[in-house]
Coordinates of C-alpha atoms and ligand atoms in Angstrom, one line a residue:
Chain A
M655 CA -210.2 -95.1 40.1
G656 CA -213.3 -95.3 37.8
G657 CA -215.2 -92.2 36.7
G658 CA -217.9 -91.1 39.2
G659 CA -216.0 -92.2 42.4
A660 CA -215.4 -89.6 45.1
L661 CA -212.1 -87.9 44.5
L662 CA -212.3 -85.7 47.5
K663 CA -214.3 -86.6 50.5
I664 CA -214.8 -84.2 53.5
D665 CA -216.3 -85.8 56.5
N666 CA -217.7 -83.7 59.3
I667 CA -214.8 -81.2 59.6
H668 CA -214.7 -78.5 62.3
T669 CA -212.2 -75.6 61.9
S670 CA -211.7 -72.8 64.4
Y671 CA -210.0 -69.4 64.3
G672 CA -209.2 -69.0 68.0
V673 CA -212.5 -69.2 69.8
I674 CA -214.6 -68.7 66.6
E675 CA -215.7 -72.0 65.1
A676 CA -215.9 -71.2 61.4
L677 CA -216.7 -74.8 60.3
K678 CA -219.2 -76.7 62.4
G679 CA -219.2 -80.1 60.8
V680 CA -218.9 -79.8 57.0
S681 CA -219.3 -82.8 54.9
L682 CA -219.1 -82.9 51.1
K683 CA -217.8 -85.0 48.2
V684 CA -216.4 -84.0 44.9
K685 CA -216.6 -86.7 42.2
E686 CA -213.8 -87.3 39.7
G687 CA -214.3 -85.3 36.6
E688 CA -217.1 -83.0 37.8
I689 CA -217.4 -79.4 38.7
A690 CA -218.8 -79.0 42.1
C691 CA -219.7 -75.6 43.4
L692 CA -220.0 -74.2 46.9
L693 CA -222.3 -71.3 47.4
G694 CA -223.1 -69.2 50.5
A695 CA -223.3 -65.8 52.0
N696 CA -220.3 -63.8 53.2
G697 CA -218.8 -65.4 56.2
A698 CA -220.5 -68.7 55.7
G699 CA -217.1 -70.5 55.7
K700 CA -216.5 -71.2 52.1
S701 CA -212.9 -69.9 52.0
T702 CA -212.2 -71.7 55.3
T703 CA -213.4 -74.9 53.8
L704 CA -210.9 -74.6 50.9
L705 CA -208.1 -73.5 53.2
T706 CA -208.8 -76.5 55.4
I707 CA -208.6 -78.8 52.4
C708 CA -205.3 -77.3 51.5
G709 CA -203.8 -77.7 54.9
V710 CA -203.5 -74.0 55.8
N711 CA -206.1 -74.4 58.5
K712 CA -206.0 -77.6 60.5
P713 CA -209.4 -79.1 61.3
T714 CA -210.0 -79.8 65.0
K715 CA -212.3 -82.7 64.1
G716 CA -213.2 -84.7 61.1
Q717 CA -211.5 -86.2 58.1
I718 CA -210.5 -85.2 54.6
T719 CA -209.6 -88.0 52.1
F720 CA -208.3 -87.5 48.6
F721 CA -207.9 -90.6 46.5
S722 CA -208.8 -92.6 49.6
R723 CA -205.8 -91.1 51.4
T724 CA -206.3 -89.1 54.5
I725 CA -204.7 -85.7 53.9
N726 CA -205.8 -83.6 56.9
G727 CA -202.8 -82.9 59.0
L728 CA -200.4 -82.7 56.1
P729 CA -198.7 -79.3 55.6
P730 CA -199.8 -77.4 52.5
H731 CA -196.8 -78.1 50.4
E732 CA -197.3 -81.9 50.8
I733 CA -201.0 -81.5 49.9
V734 CA -200.0 -79.8 46.6
E735 CA -197.8 -82.8 45.9
E736 CA -200.9 -85.0 46.3
G737 CA -202.4 -83.1 43.3
I738 CA -204.6 -80.3 44.8
S739 CA -204.1 -76.7 43.7
L740 CA -205.8 -73.6 45.0
V741 CA -206.6 -70.3 43.3
P742 CA -207.1 -68.3 46.4
E743 CA -209.5 -65.5 47.2
G744 CA -207.9 -62.2 46.0
R745 CA -205.6 -64.1 43.5
R746 CA -202.4 -63.6 45.5
V747 CA -199.9 -63.5 42.6
F748 CA -196.4 -62.6 43.7
P749 CA -196.4 -58.9 42.7
M750 CA -192.6 -58.6 42.5
L751 CA -192.1 -61.7 40.5
T752 CA -192.5 -61.6 36.7
V753 CA -195.4 -63.4 35.1
Y754 CA -193.0 -66.1 33.9
E755 CA -191.6 -66.5 37.4
N756 CA -195.1 -66.8 38.9
L757 CA -195.8 -69.6 36.5
R758 CA -192.5 -71.2 37.2
M759 CA -193.3 -71.2 40.9
G760 CA -196.7 -72.8 40.1
A761 CA -194.7 -75.7 38.7
F762 CA -192.5 -75.9 41.7
V763 CA -193.5 -79.5 42.6
R764 CA -192.8 -80.8 39.1
R765 CA -189.4 -82.2 38.2
D766 CA -189.9 -82.8 34.4
K767 CA -188.3 -79.7 32.8
M768 CA -189.5 -80.7 29.3
G769 CA -193.1 -81.2 30.4
I770 CA -193.1 -77.8 32.2
E771 CA -191.8 -76.1 29.0
E772 CA -194.6 -77.8 27.0
D773 CA -197.3 -76.7 29.5
L774 CA -195.9 -73.2 29.5
E775 CA -196.3 -73.1 25.8
S776 CA -199.9 -74.3 25.9
I777 CA -200.7 -71.8 28.7
Y778 CA -199.2 -69.0 26.6
K779 CA -201.5 -70.2 23.8
N780 CA -204.6 -70.2 25.9
F781 CA -203.7 -67.0 27.7
P782 CA -201.9 -64.9 25.0
I783 CA -201.9 -61.9 27.3
L784 CA -199.7 -63.8 29.7
K785 CA -197.2 -64.5 27.0
E786 CA -197.2 -60.8 26.0
R787 CA -196.5 -59.8 29.6
K788 CA -194.3 -62.7 30.6
N789 CA -191.3 -60.5 31.7
Q790 CA -193.5 -57.9 33.4
M791 CA -193.9 -57.8 37.2
A792 CA -197.2 -59.5 38.1
G793 CA -198.1 -56.6 40.3
T794 CA -198.5 -54.4 37.3
L795 CA -201.2 -56.6 35.7
S796 CA -204.8 -55.6 35.7
G797 CA -207.2 -57.5 38.0
G798 CA -208.5 -59.7 35.3
E799 CA -205.0 -60.5 34.0
Q800 CA -203.9 -61.3 37.6
Q801 CA -206.9 -63.7 37.9
M802 CA -205.8 -65.4 34.7
L803 CA -202.3 -65.7 36.0
A804 CA -203.5 -67.1 39.3
I805 CA -205.5 -69.8 37.4
A806 CA -202.6 -70.5 35.1
R807 CA -200.2 -70.7 38.0
A808 CA -202.5 -73.3 39.7
L809 CA -202.9 -75.3 36.4
I810 CA -199.3 -75.7 35.6
S811 CA -198.8 -78.0 38.6
R812 CA -201.2 -80.3 36.7
P813 CA -203.6 -80.7 39.6
R814 CA -206.1 -83.6 39.8
L815 CA -208.3 -81.2 41.8
L816 CA -208.5 -77.5 41.3
L817 CA -210.0 -75.3 44.0
L818 CA -211.2 -71.9 42.9
D819 CA -212.2 -69.2 45.4
E820 CA -214.4 -66.6 43.9
P821 CA -212.6 -66.3 40.6
S822 CA -215.1 -63.7 39.3
L823 CA -214.8 -61.3 42.2
G824 CA -214.2 -57.7 41.2
L825 CA -214.0 -58.5 37.5
A826 CA -216.0 -56.8 34.6
P827 CA -218.8 -59.0 33.2
I828 CA -216.9 -59.7 30.0
M829 CA -213.9 -60.9 32.0
V830 CA -216.1 -63.0 34.2
E831 CA -217.5 -64.7 31.1
K832 CA -214.0 -65.4 29.9
I833 CA -212.8 -66.8 33.2
F834 CA -215.9 -69.1 33.4
K835 CA -215.2 -70.4 29.9
I836 CA -211.7 -71.1 30.9
I837 CA -212.9 -73.0 34.0
K838 CA -215.1 -75.1 31.8
D839 CA -212.3 -75.9 29.4
I840 CA -210.0 -76.9 32.2
N841 CA -212.7 -79.3 33.4
K842 CA -213.1 -80.7 29.9
S843 CA -209.4 -81.4 29.7
G844 CA -209.7 -83.6 32.7
A845 CA -209.3 -81.7 36.0
T846 CA -211.9 -82.0 38.7
I847 CA -213.0 -78.7 40.1
L848 CA -214.4 -77.3 43.3
L849 CA -215.6 -73.8 42.7
V850 CA -216.6 -71.3 45.4
E851 CA -218.7 -68.4 44.1
Q852 CA -220.9 -65.6 45.1
N853 CA -222.3 -65.5 41.6
A854 CA -224.6 -68.4 42.1
A855 CA -226.4 -68.2 38.7
L856 CA -223.1 -68.5 36.8
A857 CA -221.6 -71.1 39.0
L858 CA -224.7 -73.4 38.9
E859 CA -224.8 -73.0 35.1
I860 CA -221.4 -74.7 34.7
A861 CA -221.5 -77.0 37.7
D862 CA -222.7 -80.5 37.9
Y863 CA -223.4 -80.5 41.6
G864 CA -223.9 -77.7 44.2
Y865 CA -223.6 -77.2 47.9
V866 CA -225.0 -74.3 49.9
M867 CA -223.3 -73.2 53.1
E868 CA -224.8 -71.3 55.9
T869 CA -222.8 -70.3 59.0
G870 CA -220.3 -73.1 59.0
K871 CA -222.6 -75.9 57.8
I872 CA -223.8 -77.4 54.5
A873 CA -227.5 -76.3 54.5
M874 CA -228.5 -77.8 51.2
E875 CA -227.0 -79.9 48.3
D876 CA -228.3 -81.2 45.0
K877 CA -227.6 -81.5 41.3
A878 CA -226.8 -78.1 39.9
E879 CA -229.8 -78.0 37.6
K880 CA -232.1 -78.8 40.5
L881 CA -230.6 -76.1 42.6
L882 CA -231.2 -73.6 39.8
K883 CA -234.9 -74.4 40.0
N884 CA -235.1 -74.5 43.8
K885 CA -237.4 -71.8 45.1
K886 CA -235.3 -70.9 48.2
I887 CA -232.1 -70.7 46.2
K888 CA -233.8 -68.5 43.6
E889 CA -235.0 -66.2 46.3
I890 CA -231.8 -65.9 48.3
Y891 CA -229.0 -66.3 45.7
L892 CA -230.5 -65.8 42.3
G893 CA -232.4 -62.6 43.1
G894 CA -236.0 -63.9 42.9
Chain B
M323 CA -155.0 -39.6 50.3
L324 CA -158.5 -39.6 48.7
L325 CA -157.8 -42.7 46.7
Q326 CA -156.3 -44.4 49.7
Q327 CA -159.4 -43.7 51.8
I328 CA -161.7 -44.9 49.0
I329 CA -159.8 -48.2 48.8
N330 CA -159.9 -48.6 52.6
G331 CA -163.6 -47.8 52.4
L332 CA -164.3 -50.3 49.7
T333 CA -162.5 -53.0 51.6
I334 CA -164.4 -52.5 54.9
G335 CA -167.6 -51.7 52.9
S336 CA -167.5 -55.1 51.2
V337 CA -167.3 -56.8 54.6
Y338 CA -170.3 -54.7 55.9
A339 CA -172.2 -55.6 52.7
L340 CA -171.6 -59.3 53.2
I341 CA -172.9 -59.2 56.8
A342 CA -175.8 -56.8 55.8
L343 CA -177.0 -59.4 53.3
G344 CA -177.7 -61.8 56.1
Y345 CA -179.8 -59.2 58.0
T346 CA -181.7 -58.2 55.0
M347 CA -182.5 -61.7 53.7
V348 CA -183.8 -62.9 57.0
Y349 CA -185.8 -59.7 57.4
G350 CA -187.2 -60.1 53.9
I351 CA -188.6 -63.5 54.7
L352 CA -189.5 -63.3 58.4
Q353 CA -189.6 -59.6 59.2
L354 CA -187.2 -60.4 61.9
I355 CA -184.0 -58.6 62.8
N356 CA -181.7 -61.5 63.7
F357 CA -179.7 -59.8 66.4
A358 CA -177.5 -62.8 66.7
H359 CA -176.2 -62.4 63.2
G360 CA -173.2 -60.3 64.3
E361 CA -172.2 -63.2 66.5
I362 CA -172.2 -65.6 63.6
Y363 CA -169.7 -63.2 61.9
M364 CA -167.6 -63.2 65.1
I365 CA -167.7 -67.0 65.2
G366 CA -166.5 -67.0 61.6
A367 CA -163.5 -64.8 62.6
Y368 CA -162.6 -67.2 65.4
M369 CA -163.1 -70.3 63.2
G370 CA -160.8 -68.8 60.7
I371 CA -158.0 -68.3 63.3
I372 CA -158.6 -71.8 64.8
A373 CA -158.5 -73.4 61.4
I374 CA -155.4 -71.6 60.4
T375 CA -153.7 -72.5 63.6
F376 CA -154.5 -76.1 63.0
F377 CA -153.3 -75.9 59.4
I378 CA -150.0 -74.3 60.5
Y379 CA -149.6 -77.1 63.1
I380 CA -149.9 -79.8 60.4
G381 CA -147.6 -77.8 58.2
L382 CA -150.0 -77.2 55.4
P383 CA -148.8 -73.6 54.6
D384 CA -145.4 -75.0 53.7
I385 CA -147.1 -77.0 51.0
S386 CA -149.4 -74.3 49.7
I387 CA -150.5 -71.0 51.2
A388 CA -153.4 -70.7 48.7
L389 CA -154.7 -74.1 49.7
T390 CA -154.5 -73.2 53.3
L391 CA -156.5 -70.0 52.8
V392 CA -159.1 -71.8 50.7
L393 CA -159.5 -74.5 53.4
T394 CA -159.6 -71.9 56.1
F395 CA -162.5 -70.1 54.4
L396 CA -164.3 -73.4 53.9
A397 CA -163.9 -74.5 57.5
A398 CA -165.2 -71.2 58.7
I399 CA -168.3 -71.1 56.5
I400 CA -169.1 -74.7 57.2
F401 CA -169.1 -73.9 60.9
T402 CA -171.0 -70.6 60.6
G403 CA -173.5 -72.3 58.3
A404 CA -174.1 -75.0 60.9
Y405 CA -174.4 -72.3 63.6
G406 CA -176.9 -70.4 61.5
I407 CA -179.1 -73.4 60.9
T408 CA -179.0 -74.3 64.5
L409 CA -179.9 -70.8 65.6
E410 CA -182.9 -70.9 63.4
R411 CA -184.0 -74.2 64.7
V412 CA -183.5 -73.5 68.3
A413 CA -184.3 -69.8 68.7
Y414 CA -186.7 -68.9 65.9
R415 CA -188.6 -71.8 64.5
P416 CA -190.4 -72.7 67.8
L417 CA -191.5 -69.1 67.9
R418 CA -192.8 -68.9 64.3
N419 CA -196.3 -67.9 65.4
A420 CA -195.4 -66.2 68.6
P421 CA -195.8 -62.4 69.2
R422 CA -193.0 -60.3 67.6
L423 CA -191.7 -59.2 71.0
S424 CA -191.0 -62.8 72.0
I425 CA -189.0 -63.4 68.9
L426 CA -187.0 -60.2 69.3
I427 CA -186.1 -61.2 72.9
S428 CA -185.1 -64.7 71.7
A429 CA -182.8 -63.0 69.1
I430 CA -181.2 -60.8 71.7
G431 CA -180.9 -63.7 74.1
M432 CA -179.1 -65.8 71.5
S433 CA -176.7 -62.9 70.8
I434 CA -175.8 -62.8 74.5
V435 CA -175.5 -66.6 74.7
L436 CA -173.2 -66.9 71.7
Q437 CA -171.0 -64.0 72.9
N438 CA -170.5 -65.6 76.3
Y439 CA -170.1 -69.0 74.9
V440 CA -167.2 -67.8 72.8
M441 CA -165.7 -65.9 75.6
L442 CA -165.8 -69.0 77.9
A443 CA -164.5 -71.3 75.2
Q444 CA -161.8 -69.0 73.7
G445 CA -161.0 -66.7 76.6
A446 CA -161.8 -63.0 77.0
R447 CA -158.5 -61.8 75.6
D448 CA -157.9 -60.8 72.0
K449 CA -156.8 -63.4 69.6
I450 CA -154.2 -62.6 67.0
F451 CA -154.2 -63.8 63.4
P452 CA -151.1 -66.0 62.9
H453 CA -148.4 -63.9 61.3
E454 CA -147.2 -66.9 59.3
L455 CA -150.2 -66.4 57.0
K456 CA -150.3 -62.7 56.7
I457 CA -150.2 -62.1 53.0
G458 CA -147.5 -59.6 52.4
G459 CA -147.1 -57.3 49.4
E460 CA -149.1 -54.5 48.0
L461 CA -149.9 -52.7 44.8
I462 CA -149.1 -49.0 44.6
I463 CA -151.4 -46.9 42.4
A464 CA -150.7 -43.2 42.4
D465 CA -149.8 -42.7 46.0
A466 CA -152.3 -45.3 47.4
H467 CA -151.2 -48.6 48.8
I468 CA -153.5 -51.5 48.1
T469 CA -152.4 -54.5 50.1
Y470 CA -153.0 -58.0 48.7
T471 CA -155.2 -58.7 51.6
Q472 CA -157.4 -55.8 50.5
V473 CA -157.4 -57.1 46.9
L474 CA -158.4 -60.6 48.2
I475 CA -161.2 -59.2 50.3
M476 CA -162.7 -57.1 47.5
A477 CA -162.3 -59.8 44.9
L478 CA -163.9 -62.5 47.1
S479 CA -166.7 -60.2 48.1
V480 CA -167.5 -59.3 44.5
L481 CA -167.4 -63.0 43.7
M482 CA -169.8 -64.0 46.5
M483 CA -172.2 -61.1 45.8
S484 CA -172.4 -62.0 42.1
G485 CA -172.9 -65.6 43.0
L486 CA -175.7 -64.7 45.4
T487 CA -177.3 -62.4 42.8
W488 CA -177.3 -65.1 40.2
F489 CA -178.7 -67.6 42.7
I490 CA -181.6 -65.4 43.8
K491 CA -182.4 -64.3 40.2
K492 CA -182.0 -67.4 38.2
T493 CA -182.4 -70.6 40.2
K494 CA -185.6 -72.3 41.2
V495 CA -184.7 -72.1 44.9
G496 CA -183.7 -68.5 44.6
M497 CA -187.1 -67.7 43.0
A498 CA -188.8 -69.6 45.8
M499 CA -187.0 -67.5 48.3
R500 CA -188.3 -64.4 46.7
A501 CA -191.8 -65.9 46.5
T502 CA -191.7 -66.8 50.1
A503 CA -190.6 -63.3 51.1
Q504 CA -193.5 -61.8 49.2
D505 CA -196.3 -64.2 50.4
R506 CA -195.3 -67.1 52.6
R507 CA -198.7 -68.7 52.7
M508 CA -199.1 -68.6 49.0
A509 CA -195.7 -70.1 48.5
G510 CA -196.7 -73.0 50.7
L511 CA -199.9 -73.4 48.6
L512 CA -197.7 -73.9 45.5
G513 CA -195.8 -76.7 47.1
I514 CA -192.8 -74.7 48.4
N515 CA -191.6 -76.0 51.7
T516 CA -191.3 -72.6 53.3
D517 CA -189.6 -73.9 56.4
R518 CA -186.8 -75.3 54.2
I519 CA -186.5 -72.0 52.4
I520 CA -186.1 -70.2 55.7
V521 CA -183.3 -72.6 56.7
I522 CA -181.6 -72.0 53.3
T523 CA -181.9 -68.2 54.0
F524 CA -180.2 -68.6 57.3
L525 CA -177.6 -70.9 55.8
I526 CA -176.6 -68.4 53.1
G527 CA -176.6 -65.4 55.4
S528 CA -174.4 -67.3 57.8
I529 CA -172.0 -68.4 55.1
L530 CA -171.6 -64.8 53.9
A531 CA -171.1 -63.6 57.5
G532 CA -168.6 -66.4 58.2
A533 CA -166.5 -65.4 55.2
A534 CA -166.7 -61.8 56.2
G535 CA -165.4 -62.8 59.7
V536 CA -162.3 -64.5 58.2
M537 CA -161.7 -61.5 56.0
I538 CA -161.7 -59.1 58.9
S539 CA -159.5 -61.3 61.0
M540 CA -157.0 -61.2 58.1
Y541 CA -157.4 -57.5 57.6
Y542 CA -157.2 -56.3 61.2
G543 CA -155.2 -59.2 62.5
I544 CA -157.1 -59.4 65.7
V545 CA -160.4 -60.8 66.9
N546 CA -162.4 -60.8 70.2
F547 CA -165.7 -62.1 71.4
Y548 CA -167.5 -58.8 71.3
M549 CA -166.5 -57.8 67.8
G550 CA -169.8 -59.0 66.4
Y551 CA -171.7 -56.3 68.3
T552 CA -170.3 -53.2 66.6
A553 CA -170.0 -54.9 63.2
G554 CA -173.5 -56.2 63.6
I555 CA -174.9 -52.7 64.2
K556 CA -172.9 -51.3 61.3
A557 CA -174.1 -54.0 58.9
F558 CA -177.6 -53.5 60.2
T559 CA -177.2 -49.8 59.5
A560 CA -176.0 -50.7 56.0
A561 CA -179.1 -52.9 55.4
V562 CA -181.4 -50.1 56.6
L563 CA -179.5 -47.6 54.5
G564 CA -180.1 -49.7 51.4
G565 CA -183.6 -50.6 52.3
I566 CA -184.1 -53.5 54.6
G567 CA -185.3 -56.6 52.9
N568 CA -183.7 -55.5 49.6
I569 CA -180.7 -57.5 48.5
P570 CA -179.0 -55.0 46.1
G571 CA -179.8 -52.4 48.8
A572 CA -177.7 -54.3 51.4
M573 CA -174.7 -54.4 49.0
L574 CA -175.0 -50.7 48.2
G575 CA -175.6 -49.8 51.8
G576 CA -172.5 -51.7 52.9
I577 CA -170.2 -50.1 50.4
L578 CA -171.6 -46.6 51.0
L579 CA -171.2 -47.0 54.8
G580 CA -167.7 -48.3 54.4
L581 CA -166.8 -45.3 52.2
L582 CA -168.4 -42.9 54.5
E583 CA -166.5 -44.3 57.5
A584 CA -163.2 -44.3 55.7
L585 CA -163.6 -40.8 54.3
G586 CA -164.8 -39.5 57.7
A587 CA -161.9 -41.1 59.4
G588 CA -159.5 -39.7 56.9
Y589 CA -160.8 -36.1 56.7
I590 CA -162.6 -35.5 60.0
S591 CA -161.3 -37.8 62.7
S592 CA -160.7 -41.4 63.1
E593 CA -161.8 -41.1 66.7
Y594 CA -165.3 -40.6 65.6
K595 CA -165.2 -43.5 63.1
D596 CA -167.9 -45.5 64.8
V597 CA -170.2 -42.5 65.4
F598 CA -170.7 -42.1 61.6
A599 CA -172.6 -45.3 61.3
F600 CA -174.9 -44.5 64.2
A601 CA -175.5 -41.0 62.8
V602 CA -176.4 -42.6 59.4
L603 CA -178.8 -45.0 61.1
V604 CA -180.6 -42.3 62.9
L605 CA -180.7 -40.0 59.9
V606 CA -182.0 -42.7 57.6
L607 CA -184.6 -43.8 60.1
I608 CA -185.8 -40.2 60.4
F609 CA -185.7 -39.1 56.8
K610 CA -186.0 -42.2 54.7
P611 CA -187.0 -45.2 56.7
T612 CA -187.5 -47.2 53.5
G613 CA -183.8 -46.8 52.6
L614 CA -182.3 -46.0 49.3
L615 CA -183.7 -48.9 47.3
G616 CA -186.5 -50.2 49.6
E617 CA -190.1 -49.8 48.9
R618 CA -191.9 -51.3 51.8
I619 CA -192.1 -49.3 55.0
S620 CA -190.2 -51.2 57.6
D621 CA -192.7 -50.7 60.4
K622 CA -192.6 -54.3 61.5
V623 CA -190.1 -54.2 64.3
Ligands
ATP1803 N1 -208.1 -65.4 59.8 C1 -209.3 -65.4 60.4 N2 -209.3 -65.1 61.7 C2 -210.5 -65.1 62.4 N3 -211.7 -65.3 61.9 C3 -211.7 -65.6 60.6 C4 -210.5 -65.6 59.8 N4 -210.9 -66.0 58.5 C5 -212.2 -66.1 58.5 N5 -212.7 -65.9 59.8 C6 -214.1 -66.0 60.1 O1 -214.6 -67.3 59.8 C7 -215.9 -67.2 59.2 C8 -215.9 -67.8 57.8 O2 -215.0 -67.0 57.0 P1 -214.7 -67.4 55.5 O3 -213.7 -66.5 55.0 O4 -214.5 -68.9 55.4 O5 -216.1 -67.1 54.8 P2 -216.5 -67.0 53.3 O6 -217.7 -67.9 53.1 O7 -215.4 -67.3 52.4 O8 -216.9 -65.5 53.1 P3 -216.8 -64.5 51.8 O9 -217.8 -64.9 50.9 O10 -216.9 -63.2 52.4 O11 -215.4 -64.8 51.3 C9 -216.3 -65.7 59.2 O12 -217.1 -65.5 60.3 C10 -215.0 -65.0 59.4 O13 -215.1 -63.8 60.0
MG1804 MG1 -214.2 -66.3 51.1

C-alpha cells in the first residue's frame, strides 16, 4: 500500500453499553504513516472508539477496515495479530509481573525469538529506566515509568497502528514532554498512530490530522495546524 | 509417634495440595470456585482402578509393575483432563458474562451431575483397589514406618508441583496465565487468547486432581462416588488457608492441613479428623480471609 492511503477506516460505527449508546455513528480515517489525534471532552466516546477498534466492544452497526480488511467482529487477540496495539487508558501494566515479563507478554503474538531479543535491547536503550528495573514488579514503578512500560509493551509487538489513550494523563509536565517525544520518534520509525488526548495543544502540535468528538459523534475534523488556529477549538480546548 | 504422624500428614497433605492447586488456579483467573473440582479428583480415582483392572486383565503387571503404574496414572490424567476441559466448555464458558450466582449454581449442579453419573455408571458400593498392585514394603526410620506407597505419593507430588512452578514461572504460556489472572482484558489486548488460557488452566488443574485421585485410591485402597465431596472441601480449605488464587499458597496450605489433620488424629482423636479442616476454614475466614500468602481480599464469591 502506497503512502497516504487509509490504513484504518472507521465507517459509521455505533457502540452501546447496555441502553447507553456511546458511539452514534463515528467515521474517521487514519492514513499510513501519520499521527492522527482524537480530541474531546470527558465522556465524548474517545476511549470507546479505541476499544471498538480493538474488538473489546462490538459495534452494533458500521464497519471498521484495516488494510482493506474488515476487522469488526474479530476478538481482540486476533486484531492484535493484524497489527494493531493499544496503550489503554490508565496504562494497565500487569502489576505482579516483572517489567521484563510485561514486555515479553507484549511480544506474545511474535514467534521470532531472535527478533524479540533485538527489539528488547533497543527498547532498553530507548527506555534505560526499564532496563534498570527489568526484574522489578511493574506495580512498583512510578506512574511515568508505568506509562513508558505500557508504551514499550505495545511497541514490542511491532504494530502497524498504535493506539494511545491519554498517555499524558496524571504525569508531571517533564514526563509528558518525554512521552510526547517518544511518540514522535515511534512515528518517525514507521508506525502509524491514533492518539487520544485531553491535552489538545500538545496533541495537535505533533499530529498531522485531528478529529474532535462530541457526545458520540465526530463534530469537527481538519489538518492539525488548521485546528490549532480554529477559533472554536481555541476557546474550548486550548483555553482561549 | 510424632515422626509417624508427620509422615502421614505429609502424604495426605501432598494430595490436598495437588487438588487445592486446581481450585486456586481457576479462582485466580475466573474468581470462580469450581465446586465440581472434587468430582474430577473422584473420577481420577475411579479411572485409576478401572485402568489397573484392565491392565491386570491383559497381564501387564506380570511384565512390569512400574510400567503398569505409569500407564495407570497416564490413563487417569488423560480422562480427568478431558473431563475438566468439557466441564469448562459446558458449564462455565456459556456463562462467562453471567451473574456470579448463576455460575455458582452451574458449578454446584455439575458437581451433583458428576457424582450421580459415576454412581449410576460404577454402582453405589465402594470399589477396592486391586490387591495385585499394592506396592508392598516400607522404610523404617526411627520407629516410623514409611510405606513405599507414601514415598511414591510424596515424590510424585513434589515432582508435579515443581513442574507446575517451573511452567508458571518460566514458560510463555505460564506467563500468559499469570497475566490473564491479573487483567484478562489487557491480556486479550496483547494478543493472548484468554479463552484458551482458561482451558489450559482447567486442564492442568484436572490433571493434578486426577493424579491425586489415583494416589488416594492406592493409599486408602478404596474409592466411592462421594469421596470428592470431603476431599474437595478439604482442598478448598487448603487453598483458602494458603490464600486463594495464590499457587505457592495452595501447596503450603495443603501440606499444613495434612499435617494438622494427622497430628490432630494422632494426639487428640481420629474421630474428629474431618472436623479440623472445617475448623481451620472457619478460623481462617474469620481472622485472615486473605490466607497465609494471599494479598487480595477474596470477597468475590
Ligand atoms: N463500561 C461502561 N459501561 C457503561 N457506560 C460506559 C462504559 N464505559 C464508558 N461508558 C459511557 O460511554 C460514554 C463514553 O465513554 P468513554 O470512556 O468512551 O469517553 P471518553 O471520551 O474516553 O472520556 P474520558 O476523556 O473521560 O476518558 C460515557 O458516557 C461513559 O459514561
Ligand atoms: Mg477515555
